[in-house]
Coordinates of N, CA, C and O in Angstrom, one line a residue:
X77 N 13.3 7.2 -30.5 CA 12.0 7.5 -31.1 C 11.8 9.0 -31.0 O 12.2 9.7 -30.0
X78 N 11.1 9.5 -31.9 CA 10.7 10.9 -31.9 C 9.7 11.2 -30.8 O 8.8 10.3 -30.6
X79 N 9.8 12.3 -30.1 CA 8.8 12.5 -29.1 C 7.4 12.6 -29.5 O 6.5 12.1 -28.8
X80 N 7.1 13.2 -30.7 CA 5.7 13.2 -31.1 C 5.2 11.9 -31.5 O 4.0 11.6 -31.3
X81 N 6.0 11.0 -32.1 CA 5.6 9.6 -32.5 C 5.3 8.9 -31.2 O 4.4 8.1 -31.1
X82 N 6.2 9.0 -30.2 CA 6.0 8.4 -28.9 C 4.7 8.8 -28.3 O 3.9 8.0 -27.7
X83 N 4.3 10.1 -28.4 CA 3.1 10.6 -27.8 C 1.9 10.0 -28.5 O 0.9 9.7 -27.9
X84 N 2.0 9.7 -29.8 CA 0.9 9.1 -30.5 C 0.7 7.7 -30.0 O -0.5 7.3 -29.8
X85 N 1.8 6.9 -29.8 CA 1.6 5.6 -29.3 C 1.1 5.5 -27.8 O 0.5 4.6 -27.4
X86 N 1.4 6.6 -27.1 CA 1.0 6.6 -25.7 C -0.5 7.1 -25.6 O -1.1 6.9 -24.5
X87 N -1.0 7.7 -26.6 CA -2.3 8.2 -26.6 C -3.3 7.0 -26.6 O -3.3 6.1 -27.4
X88 N -4.2 6.9 -25.6 CA -5.1 5.8 -25.4 C -6.1 5.7 -26.5 O -6.7 4.7 -26.8
X89 N -6.4 6.8 -27.2 CA -7.4 6.8 -28.3 C -6.9 5.8 -29.4 O -7.6 5.0 -29.8
X90 N -5.6 6.0 -29.8 CA -5.1 5.2 -30.9 C -4.8 3.8 -30.5 O -5.0 2.9 -31.3
X91 N -4.4 3.6 -29.3 CA -4.1 2.3 -28.8 C -5.4 1.5 -28.7 O -5.5 0.3 -29.1
X92 N -6.5 2.1 -28.2 CA -7.8 1.5 -28.2 C -8.3 1.2 -29.6 O -8.8 0.0 -29.9
X93 N -8.2 2.1 -30.5 CA -8.6 1.9 -31.9 C -7.8 0.7 -32.5 O -8.4 -0.1 -33.2
X94 N -6.5 0.7 -32.3 CA -5.7 -0.4 -32.9 C -6.0 -1.7 -32.3 O -6.1 -2.7 -33.0
X95 N -6.3 -1.7 -31.0 CA -6.7 -3.0 -30.4 C -8.0 -3.5 -30.9 O -8.1 -4.7 -31.2
X96 N -9.0 -2.7 -31.0 CA -10.3 -3.1 -31.6 C -10.1 -3.5 -33.0 O -10.7 -4.6 -33.4
X97 N -9.4 -2.8 -33.8 CA -9.1 -3.2 -35.2 C -8.5 -4.5 -35.3 O -8.9 -5.4 -36.1
X98 N -7.4 -4.8 -34.5 CA -6.7 -6.0 -34.5 C -7.6 -7.2 -34.1 O -7.6 -8.3 -34.8
X99 N -8.3 -7.0 -33.0 CA -9.2 -8.1 -32.6 C -10.3 -8.4 -33.6 O -10.5 -9.6 -34.0
X100 N -10.9 -7.4 -34.1 CA -12.0 -7.6 -35.1 C -11.4 -8.2 -36.4 O -12.0 -9.1 -37.1
X101 N -10.2 -7.8 -36.8 CA -9.6 -8.3 -38.1 C -9.3 -9.8 -37.9 O -9.6 -10.6 -38.8
X102 N -8.7 -10.2 -36.8 CA -8.4 -11.6 -36.5 C -9.6 -12.4 -36.4 O -9.8 -13.5 -37.1
X103 N -10.5 -12.0 -35.5 CA -11.8 -12.8 -35.3 C -12.6 -12.9 -36.6 O -13.1 -13.9 -37.0
X104 N -12.8 -11.7 -37.2 CA -13.6 -11.7 -38.4 C -13.0 -12.5 -39.6 O -13.7 -13.2 -40.3
X105 N -11.7 -12.4 -39.7 CA -11.0 -13.3 -40.8 C -11.2 -14.7 -40.5 O -11.5 -15.5 -41.4
X106 N -11.0 -15.1 -39.2 CA -11.2 -16.5 -38.9 C -12.6 -17.0 -39.1 O -12.8 -18.1 -39.7
X107 N -13.6 -16.2 -38.8 CA -15.0 -16.6 -39.0 C -15.3 -16.6 -40.5 O -16.0 -17.5 -41.0
X108 N -14.8 -15.7 -41.3 CA -15.0 -15.6 -42.7 C -14.4 -16.8 -43.4 O -15.0 -17.5 -44.2
X109 N -13.2 -17.2 -43.0 CA -12.5 -18.4 -43.5 C -13.2 -19.6 -43.2 O -13.4 -20.5 -44.1
X110 N -13.7 -19.8 -42.0 CA -14.5 -21.0 -41.6 C -15.8 -21.1 -42.4 O -16.1 -22.1 -42.9
X111 N -16.5 -19.9 -42.6 CA -17.7 -19.9 -43.3 C -17.5 -20.2 -44.8 O -18.2 -21.0 -45.4
X112 N -16.4 -19.7 -45.4 CA -16.1 -20.0 -46.8 C -15.7 -21.4 -47.0 O -16.0 -22.0 -48.0
X113 N -15.0 -22.0 -46.0 CA -14.6 -23.4 -46.0 C -15.9 -24.3 -46.1 O -16.0 -25.2 -46.9
X114 N -16.8 -24.0 -45.2 CA -18.1 -24.7 -45.1 C -18.9 -24.6 -46.4 O -19.4 -25.5 -47.0
X115 N -18.9 -23.3 -46.9 CA -19.5 -23.1 -48.2 C -18.9 -23.8 -49.3 O -19.6 -24.4 -50.2
X116 N -17.6 -23.9 -49.4 CA -16.9 -24.7 -50.4 C -17.3 -26.1 -50.4 O -17.5 -26.8 -51.4
X117 N -17.3 -26.7 -49.2 CA -17.6 -28.1 -49.0 C -19.0 -28.4 -49.5 O -19.3 -29.3 -50.2
X118 N -20.0 -27.6 -49.0 CA -21.4 -27.9 -49.3 C -21.6 -27.6 -50.8 O -22.4 -28.3 -51.4
X119 N -21.0 -26.5 -51.3 CA -21.2 -26.2 -52.7 C -20.6 -27.2 -53.6 O -21.2 -27.5 -54.7
X120 N -19.4 -27.8 -53.2 CA -18.8 -28.9 -54.0 C -19.7 -30.1 -54.1 O -19.9 -30.7 -55.1
X121 N -20.3 -30.4 -52.9 CA -21.2 -31.6 -52.9 C -22.4 -31.4 -53.8 O -22.8 -32.2 -54.5
X122 N -23.0 -30.2 -53.6 CA -24.2 -29.9 -54.5 C -23.8 -29.9 -55.9 O -24.6 -30.4 -56.8
X123 N -22.7 -29.3 -56.3 CA -22.3 -29.2 -57.7 C -22.0 -30.6 -58.2 O -22.4 -30.9 -59.4
X124 N -21.4 -31.5 -57.4 CA -21.1 -32.8 -57.9 C -22.4 -33.6 -58.1 O -22.6 -34.3 -59.1
X125 N -23.4 -33.4 -57.2 CA -24.7 -34.1 -57.4 C -25.4 -33.6 -58.6 O -26.0 -34.4 -59.4
X126 N -25.3 -32.3 -58.8 CA -26.0 -31.7 -60.0 C -25.4 -32.2 -61.3 O -26.1 -32.5 -62.2
X127 N -24.0 -32.2 -61.3 CA -23.4 -32.6 -62.6 C -23.6 -34.1 -62.9 O -23.7 -34.5 -64.0
X128 N -23.6 -34.9 -61.8 CA -23.9 -36.3 -62.0 C -25.3 -36.5 -62.5 O -25.6 -37.4 -63.4
X129 N -26.3 -35.8 -62.0 CA -27.7 -35.8 -62.4 C -27.8 -35.4 -63.9 O -28.5 -36.0 -64.7
X130 N -27.1 -34.3 -64.2 CA -27.0 -33.9 -65.6 C -26.4 -34.9 -66.5 O -26.9 -35.2 -67.6
X131 N -25.3 -35.5 -66.1 CA -24.7 -36.6 -66.9 C -25.7 -37.8 -67.1 O -25.7 -38.3 -68.3
X132 N -26.4 -38.2 -66.1 CA -27.4 -39.3 -66.2 C -28.4 -38.9 -67.2 O -28.8 -39.7 -68.1
X133 N -28.9 -37.6 -67.1 CA -30.0 -37.2 -68.0 C -29.5 -37.1 -69.5 O -30.3 -37.6 -70.4
X134 N -28.4 -36.6 -69.7 CA -27.8 -36.5 -71.1 C -27.6 -37.9 -71.6 O -27.9 -38.2 -72.8
X135 N -27.0 -38.8 -70.8 CA -26.8 -40.2 -71.3 C -28.1 -40.9 -71.6 O -28.2 -41.6 -72.7
X136 N -29.1 -40.7 -70.8 CA -30.4 -41.3 -71.1 C -31.0 -40.8 -72.4 O -31.6 -41.5 -73.2
X137 N -30.9 -39.4 -72.5 CA -31.5 -38.8 -73.7 C -30.8 -39.3 -75.0 O -31.5 -39.7 -76.0
X138 N -29.5 -39.3 -75.0 CA -28.7 -39.8 -76.2 C -29.0 -41.3 -76.4 O -29.1 -41.7 -77.6
X139 N -29.1 -42.1 -75.4 CA -29.4 -43.5 -75.5 C -30.8 -43.7 -76.2 O -31.0 -44.6 -77.0
X140 N -31.8 -42.9 -75.7 CA -33.1 -43.0 -76.3 C -33.1 -42.6 -77.8 O -33.7 -43.3 -78.6
X141 N -32.3 -41.6 -78.2 CA -32.2 -41.2 -79.6 C -31.6 -42.3 -80.4 O -32.0 -42.6 -81.5
X142 N -30.5 -42.9 -79.9 CA -29.8 -44.0 -80.6 C -30.6 -45.2 -80.7 O -30.5 -46.0 -81.6
X143 N -31.5 -45.5 -79.6 CA -32.3 -46.7 -79.6 C -33.4 -46.6 -80.7 O -33.7 -47.7 -81.2
X144 N -33.8 -45.4 -81.1 CA -34.7 -45.3 -82.2 C -34.1 -45.9 -83.5 O -34.8 -46.7 -84.3
X145 N -32.9 -45.6 -83.8 CA -32.2 -46.1 -84.9 C -32.0 -47.6 -84.8 O -32.2 -48.4 -85.8
X146 N -31.7 -48.1 -83.6 CA -31.5 -49.6 -83.4 C -32.9 -50.3 -83.6 O -32.9 -51.4 -84.2
X147 N -34.0 -49.7 -83.2 CA -35.3 -50.3 -83.4 C -35.6 -50.4 -84.9 O -36.3 -51.3 -85.3
X148 N -35.1 -49.5 -85.7 CA -35.4 -49.5 -87.1 C -34.4 -50.4 -87.9 O -34.5 -50.5 -89.1
X149 N -33.5 -51.0 -87.1 CA -32.6 -51.9 -87.7 C -31.3 -51.3 -88.2 O -30.5 -52.0 -89.0
X150 N -31.0 -50.1 -87.9 CA -29.8 -49.4 -88.4 C -28.7 -49.7 -87.4 O -28.8 -49.3 -86.2
X151 N -27.6 -50.3 -87.8 CA -26.5 -50.5 -86.9 C -25.9 -49.2 -86.5 O -25.8 -48.3 -87.3
X152 N -25.4 -49.1 -85.3 CA -24.8 -47.8 -84.8 C -23.6 -47.4 -85.6 O -23.3 -46.3 -85.7
X153 N -22.9 -48.4 -86.1 CA -21.7 -48.2 -86.9 C -22.0 -47.4 -88.2 O -21.2 -46.7 -88.7
X154 N -23.2 -47.6 -88.7 CA -23.6 -47.0 -90.0 C -24.4 -45.8 -89.8 O -24.7 -45.1 -90.8
X155 N -24.7 -45.4 -88.6 CA -25.5 -44.2 -88.3 C -24.6 -42.9 -88.5 O -23.6 -42.8 -87.9
X156 N -25.0 -42.1 -89.5 CA -24.1 -40.9 -89.7 C -24.3 -39.8 -88.7 O -25.4 -39.6 -88.1
X157 N -23.3 -39.0 -88.5 CA -23.4 -37.8 -87.7 C -23.4 -38.0 -86.2 O -23.8 -37.1 -85.4
X158 N -23.1 -39.2 -85.7 CA -23.1 -39.4 -84.2 C -22.0 -38.6 -83.5 O -22.3 -38.0 -82.5
X159 N -20.8 -38.7 -84.0 CA -19.7 -38.0 -83.4 C -19.9 -36.5 -83.4 O -19.7 -35.9 -82.3
X160 N -20.3 -35.9 -84.5 CA -20.6 -34.4 -84.4 C -21.7 -34.1 -83.4 O -21.7 -33.1 -82.7
X161 N -22.7 -35.0 -83.3 CA -23.8 -34.8 -82.4 C -23.3 -34.8 -81.0 O -23.8 -34.0 -80.1
X162 N -22.5 -35.8 -80.7 CA -21.9 -35.9 -79.3 C -21.1 -34.6 -79.0 O -21.2 -34.1 -77.9
X163 N -20.3 -34.2 -80.0 CA -19.5 -32.9 -79.7 C -20.4 -31.7 -79.5 O -20.1 -30.9 -78.7
X164 N -21.5 -31.6 -80.3 CA -22.4 -30.5 -80.1 C -23.1 -30.5 -78.8 O -23.2 -29.5 -78.1
X165 N -23.5 -31.7 -78.4 CA -24.1 -31.9 -77.1 C -23.1 -31.5 -75.9 O -23.5 -30.8 -75.0
X166 N -21.9 -31.9 -76.1 CA -20.9 -31.6 -75.1 C -20.6 -30.1 -75.1 O -20.4 -29.5 -74.0
X167 N -20.7 -29.4 -76.2 CA -20.4 -28.0 -76.3 C -21.6 -27.2 -75.6 O -21.3 -26.2 -75.0
X168 N -22.8 -27.8 -75.6 CA -23.9 -27.1 -75.0 C -24.0 -27.5 -73.5 O -24.8 -26.8 -72.8
X169 N -23.2 -28.4 -73.0 CA -23.3 -28.8 -71.6 C -21.8 -28.7 -71.0 O -21.1 -29.7 -70.9
X170 N -21.4 -27.5 -70.7 CA -20.0 -27.4 -70.2 C -19.7 -28.1 -68.9 O -18.5 -28.3 -68.5
X171 N -20.7 -28.6 -68.2 CA -20.5 -29.3 -66.9 C -20.0 -30.7 -67.2 O -19.6 -31.4 -66.3
X172 N -20.2 -31.2 -68.5 CA -19.7 -32.5 -68.8 C -18.3 -32.5 -69.4 O -18.0 -31.6 -70.1
X173 N -17.6 -33.6 -69.1 CA -16.2 -33.7 -69.6 C -16.1 -34.5 -70.8 O -15.3 -34.1 -71.7
X174 N -16.9 -35.5 -70.9 CA -16.9 -36.3 -72.1 C -18.1 -37.2 -72.3 O -18.9 -37.4 -71.4
X175 N -18.4 -37.6 -73.6 CA -19.5 -38.4 -73.9 C -18.9 -39.5 -74.9 O -18.0 -39.2 -75.7
X176 N -19.5 -40.7 -74.8 CA -19.0 -41.8 -75.7 C -20.2 -42.8 -75.9 O -21.0 -42.9 -75.0
X177 N -20.1 -43.4 -77.1 CA -21.0 -44.5 -77.4 C -20.1 -45.7 -77.4 O -19.1 -45.8 -78.1
X178 N -20.4 -46.7 -76.5 CA -19.6 -47.9 -76.3 C -20.5 -49.1 -76.8 O -21.6 -49.2 -76.4
X179 N -19.9 -49.9 -77.6 CA -20.5 -51.1 -78.1 C -20.6 -52.2 -77.1 O -19.9 -52.1 -76.1
X180 N -21.5 -53.2 -77.2 CA -21.6 -54.2 -76.2 C -20.3 -55.0 -75.9 O -20.1 -55.5 -74.8
X181 N -19.4 -55.0 -76.9 CA -18.1 -55.8 -76.7 C -17.1 -54.9 -76.0 O -16.0 -55.3 -75.7
X182 N -17.5 -53.6 -75.6 CA -16.6 -52.8 -74.9 C -15.8 -51.8 -75.7 O -15.1 -50.9 -75.2
X183 N -15.8 -51.9 -77.0 CA -15.2 -50.9 -77.9 C -15.9 -49.6 -77.9 O -17.1 -49.6 -77.9
X184 N -15.1 -48.5 -77.9 CA -15.7 -47.2 -78.0 C -15.9 -46.9 -79.5 O -15.0 -46.8 -80.3
X185 N -17.2 -46.7 -79.9 CA -17.5 -46.4 -81.3 C -17.3 -44.9 -81.6 O -16.7 -44.6 -82.6
X186 N -17.9 -44.0 -80.8 CA -17.8 -42.6 -80.9 C -17.5 -42.0 -79.6 O -18.0 -42.4 -78.6
X187 N -16.6 -40.9 -79.6 CA -16.3 -40.2 -78.3 C -16.1 -38.8 -78.6 O -15.7 -38.4 -79.7
X188 N -16.4 -38.0 -77.6 CA -16.2 -36.5 -77.6 C -15.8 -36.1 -76.3 O -16.3 -36.6 -75.3
X189 N -14.9 -35.1 -76.2 CA -14.5 -34.6 -74.9 C -13.1 -35.1 -74.6 O -12.4 -35.7 -75.4
X190 N -12.7 -34.9 -73.3 CA -11.4 -35.2 -72.8 C -11.5 -36.3 -71.8 O -12.5 -36.6 -71.2
X191 N -10.3 -37.0 -71.7 CA -10.2 -38.0 -70.6 C -10.8 -39.4 -71.1 O -11.4 -39.5 -72.1
X192 N -10.5 -40.4 -70.3 CA -11.0 -41.7 -70.5 C -12.3 -41.9 -69.9 O -12.8 -41.0 -69.1
X193 N -13.0 -43.0 -70.2 CA -14.3 -43.3 -69.6 C -14.2 -44.1 -68.3 O -14.0 -45.3 -68.3
X194 N -14.2 -43.4 -67.2 CA -14.1 -44.1 -65.9 C -15.4 -44.9 -65.6 O -16.4 -44.7 -66.2
X195 N -15.2 -45.8 -64.7 CA -16.4 -46.7 -64.3 C -17.5 -45.9 -63.7 O -18.6 -46.3 -63.7
X196 N -17.2 -44.7 -63.1 CA -18.2 -44.0 -62.4 C -19.0 -43.0 -63.3 O -19.7 -42.2 -62.8
X197 N -18.7 -43.0 -64.6 CA -19.5 -42.2 -65.5 C -20.9 -42.7 -65.5 O -21.3 -43.8 -65.3
X198 N -21.9 -41.8 -65.9 CA -23.3 -42.1 -66.0 C -23.4 -43.0 -67.3 O -22.9 -42.6 -68.3
X199 N -24.1 -44.1 -67.1 CA -24.3 -45.0 -68.2 C -25.8 -45.2 -68.5 O -26.6 -45.3 -67.6
X200 N -26.1 -45.3 -69.8 CA -27.5 -45.5 -70.2 C -27.4 -46.5 -71.4 O -26.7 -46.3 -72.4
X201 N -28.2 -47.6 -71.2 CA -28.2 -48.6 -72.3 C -29.0 -48.1 -73.5 O -30.0 -47.5 -73.4
X202 N -28.5 -48.5 -74.7 CA -29.2 -48.2 -75.9 C -30.0 -49.5 -76.2 O -29.6 -50.4 -76.9
X203 N -31.2 -49.5 -75.5 CA -32.0 -50.7 -75.5 C -33.1 -50.7 -76.6 O -33.6 -49.6 -76.9
X204 N -33.3 -51.8 -77.2 CA -34.4 -52.0 -78.1 C -35.0 -53.4 -77.8 O -34.3 -54.2 -77.2
X205 N -36.2 -53.7 -78.3 CA -36.8 -55.0 -78.0 C -35.9 -56.1 -78.6 O -35.5 -56.1 -79.7
X206 N -35.5 -56.9 -77.7 CA -34.6 -58.1 -78.1 C -33.1 -57.9 -77.8 O -32.3 -58.7 -78.2
X207 N -32.7 -56.8 -77.2 CA -31.3 -56.6 -76.9 C -30.9 -55.2 -76.6 O -31.7 -54.3 -76.4
X208 N -29.6 -55.1 -76.7 CA -28.9 -53.8 -76.4 C -27.9 -53.5 -77.5 O -27.1 -54.4 -77.8
X209 N -27.9 -52.3 -78.1 CA -27.0 -52.0 -79.1 C -25.7 -51.4 -78.6 O -24.7 -51.2 -79.3
X210 N -25.7 -51.1 -77.3 CA -24.5 -50.5 -76.6 C -24.9 -49.7 -75.5 O -26.0 -49.8 -74.9
X211 N -24.0 -48.8 -75.1 CA -24.2 -47.9 -73.9 C -23.7 -46.5 -74.3 O -22.7 -46.3 -74.9
X212 N -24.4 -45.5 -73.7 CA -23.9 -44.1 -73.8 C -23.3 -43.8 -72.4 O -23.9 -44.1 -71.4
X213 N -22.1 -43.3 -72.4 CA -21.4 -43.0 -71.2 C -21.2 -41.4 -71.2 O -20.6 -40.9 -72.1
X214 N -21.6 -40.8 -70.1 CA -21.4 -39.4 -69.9 C -20.6 -39.2 -68.6 O -21.0 -39.7 -67.6
X215 N -19.5 -38.4 -68.7 CA -18.7 -38.2 -67.6 C -18.8 -36.7 -67.2 O -18.6 -35.8 -68.0
X216 N -19.1 -36.5 -65.9 CA -19.2 -35.1 -65.4 C -17.9 -34.5 -65.2 O -16.9 -35.2 -64.9
X217 N -17.8 -33.2 -65.5 CA -16.5 -32.5 -65.3 C -16.3 -31.9 -63.9 O -17.1 -32.2 -63.0
X218 N -15.3 -31.2 -63.8 CA -15.0 -30.6 -62.4 C -15.8 -29.3 -62.2 O -16.3 -28.7 -63.2
X219 N -15.8 -28.9 -61.0 CA -16.5 -27.7 -60.6 C -15.5 -26.5 -60.6 O -15.3 -25.9 -59.6
X220 N -15.0 -26.1 -61.8 CA -14.0 -25.0 -61.8 C -14.7 -23.7 -61.6 O -14.1 -22.8 -61.0
X221 N -16.0 -23.6 -62.0 CA -16.7 -22.3 -61.8 C -16.9 -22.0 -60.3 O -16.9 -20.9 -59.9
X222 N -17.1 -23.1 -59.6 CA -17.3 -22.9 -58.1 C -16.0 -22.4 -57.5 O -16.1 -21.5 -56.6
X223 N -14.9 -22.9 -57.8 CA -13.7 -22.4 -57.2 C -13.4 -20.9 -57.6 O -12.9 -20.2 -56.8
X224 N -13.8 -20.5 -58.8 CA -13.6 -19.1 -59.2 C -14.5 -18.2 -58.4 O -14.1 -17.2 -57.9
X225 N -15.7 -18.7 -58.2 CA -16.7 -17.9 -57.4 C -16.2 -17.8 -55.9 O -16.4 -16.8 -55.2
X226 N -15.7 -18.9 -55.4 CA -15.2 -18.9 -54.0 C -14.0 -17.9 -53.9 O -13.8 -17.3 -52.8
X227 N -13.2 -17.8 -54.9 CA -12.0 -16.9 -54.8 C -12.6 -15.5 -54.8 O -12.0 -14.6 -54.0
X228 N -13.6 -15.2 -55.5 CA -14.2 -13.9 -55.5 C -14.8 -13.6 -54.1 O -14.7 -12.5 -53.6
X229 N -15.5 -14.6 -53.5 CA -16.1 -14.5 -52.2 C -15.0 -14.3 -51.2 O -15.2 -13.5 -50.2
X230 N -13.9 -14.9 -51.3 CA -12.8 -14.8 -50.3 C -12.3 -13.3 -50.4 O -12.1 -12.8 -49.3
X231 N -12.1 -12.8 -51.5 CA -11.7 -11.4 -51.6 C -12.7 -10.4 -51.1 O -12.4 -9.5 -50.3
X232 N -14.0 -10.7 -51.4 CA -15.0 -9.8 -50.8 C -15.1 -9.9 -49.3 O -15.3 -8.9 -48.7
X233 N -15.0 -11.1 -48.8 CA -15.0 -11.3 -47.3 C -13.8 -10.6 -46.7 O -14.0 -9.9 -45.6
X234 N -12.7 -10.7 -47.2 CA -11.5 -10.0 -46.7 C -11.7 -8.5 -46.7 O -11.4 -7.8 -45.7
X235 N -12.2 -8.0 -47.8 CA -12.4 -6.5 -47.9 C -13.5 -6.1 -46.9 O -13.3 -5.1 -46.2
X236 N -14.5 -6.9 -46.7 CA -15.6 -6.5 -45.8 C -15.1 -6.6 -44.3 O -15.4 -5.6 -43.5
X237 N -14.3 -7.6 -44.0 CA -13.8 -7.7 -42.6 C -12.9 -6.5 -42.3 O -13.0 -5.9 -41.3
X238 N -12.0 -6.2 -43.2 CA -11.0 -5.1 -43.0 C -11.7 -3.8 -42.9 O -11.4 -2.9 -42.1
X239 N -12.7 -3.6 -43.8 CA -13.5 -2.3 -43.7 C -14.3 -2.2 -42.4 O -14.2 -1.1 -41.8
X240 N -14.9 -3.2 -42.0 CA -15.7 -3.2 -40.7 C -14.7 -3.0 -39.5 O -15.0 -2.3 -38.6
X241 N -13.6 -3.7 -39.6 CA -12.6 -3.6 -38.5 C -12.1 -2.2 -38.4 O -11.9 -1.6 -37.3
X242 N -11.8 -1.6 -39.6 CA -11.3 -0.2 -39.6 C -12.4 0.8 -39.1 O -12.0 1.7 -38.3
X243 N -13.6 0.6 -39.5 CA -14.7 1.5 -39.0 C -14.9 1.3 -37.5 O -15.0 2.3 -36.7
X244 N -14.8 0.1 -37.0 CA -15.0 -0.2 -35.5 C -13.8 0.4 -34.8 O -13.9 1.0 -33.7
X245 N -12.6 0.2 -35.3 CA -11.4 0.8 -34.7 C -11.4 2.3 -34.6 O -11.1 2.9 -33.6
X246 N -11.9 2.9 -35.7 CA -12.0 4.4 -35.7 C -13.1 4.8 -34.7 O -12.9 5.8 -33.9
X247 N -14.2 4.1 -34.7 CA -15.2 4.5 -33.7 C -14.7 4.3 -32.2 O -14.9 5.2 -31.4
X248 N -13.9 3.2 -32.0 CA -13.4 3.0 -30.6 C -12.4 4.1 -30.3 O -12.3 4.5 -29.1
X249 N -11.6 4.5 -31.3 CA -10.6 5.6 -31.0 C -11.2 6.9 -30.7 O -10.8 7.6 -29.8
X250 N -12.3 7.2 -31.5 CA -12.9 8.6 -31.3 C -13.9 8.6 -30.2 O -14.3 9.7 -29.7
X251 N -14.5 7.4 -29.9 CA -15.5 7.4 -28.8 C -14.9 7.0 -27.5 O -14.4 7.9 -26.7
X252 N -14.9 5.7 -27.1 CA -14.4 5.3 -25.8 C -12.9 5.6 -25.6 O -12.5 6.0 -24.5
X253 N -12.1 5.5 -26.6 CA -10.7 5.8 -26.5 C -10.5 7.3 -26.2 O -9.6 7.6 -25.4
X254 N -11.2 8.2 -26.8 CA -11.1 9.6 -26.5 C -11.5 9.9 -25.0 O -10.8 10.7 -24.3
X255 N -12.5 9.2 -24.5 CA -12.9 9.4 -23.1 C -11.9 8.9 -22.2 O -11.5 9.5 -21.2
X256 N -11.3 7.7 -22.5 CA -10.2 7.2 -21.7 C -9.0 8.1 -21.6 O -8.4 8.3 -20.6
X257 N -8.7 8.7 -22.8 CA -7.5 9.6 -22.9 C -7.8 10.9 -22.1 O -6.9 11.4 -21.3
X258 N -9.0 11.4 -22.1 CA -9.4 12.6 -21.3 C -9.3 12.3 -19.8 O -8.8 13.1 -19.1
X259 N -9.7 11.1 -19.4 CA -9.7 10.7 -18.0 C -8.2 10.6 -17.6 O -7.9 10.9 -16.5
X260 N -7.4 10.0 -18.4 CA -6.0 9.8 -18.1 C -5.3 11.1 -17.9 O -4.4 11.3 -17.0
X261 N -5.6 12.1 -18.7 CA -4.9 13.4 -18.7 C -5.4 14.3 -17.5 O -4.7 15.2 -17.1
X262 N -6.6 14.0 -17.0 CA -7.1 14.8 -15.8 C -6.6 14.3 -14.5 O -6.1 13.3 -14.3

């Protein structure tokens, strides 16, 4: 090793600064990761509850609109513009994956969106006095926006931890480390 490089490593200022930086970077990163993990879990739960509530609300609203036609005696099969209306509703609600109007016999009359209609989708009956004309099914989508925001938060947390660790390491090198080095040399 070069003598001047060896002197830098033997200098207590920089050893103290590097030690403080390393400890804060490791502990701060672990704390930030744990916090972001908890945030992801609680955020995913809240987002799922919100999208399910939105799916129920949209299904009920569409069912009420279609029930008006059923009360007037218009069969759902003859009602014009239902499929475009479902597609427009889906376009205005990006949290939903799909919407469908299902007849009482189980056939899908109109559908918009992606995927099949799972049993856990929000369902609302198209009810009118004397019966049901079918069901509106609304399926909530995934929380992709949440994962994007968490990736941004992960980057920001890493940047903040490294910045604070560098500042603390520099302070430790120039403050207590410098005093230790002066004591060692005397």
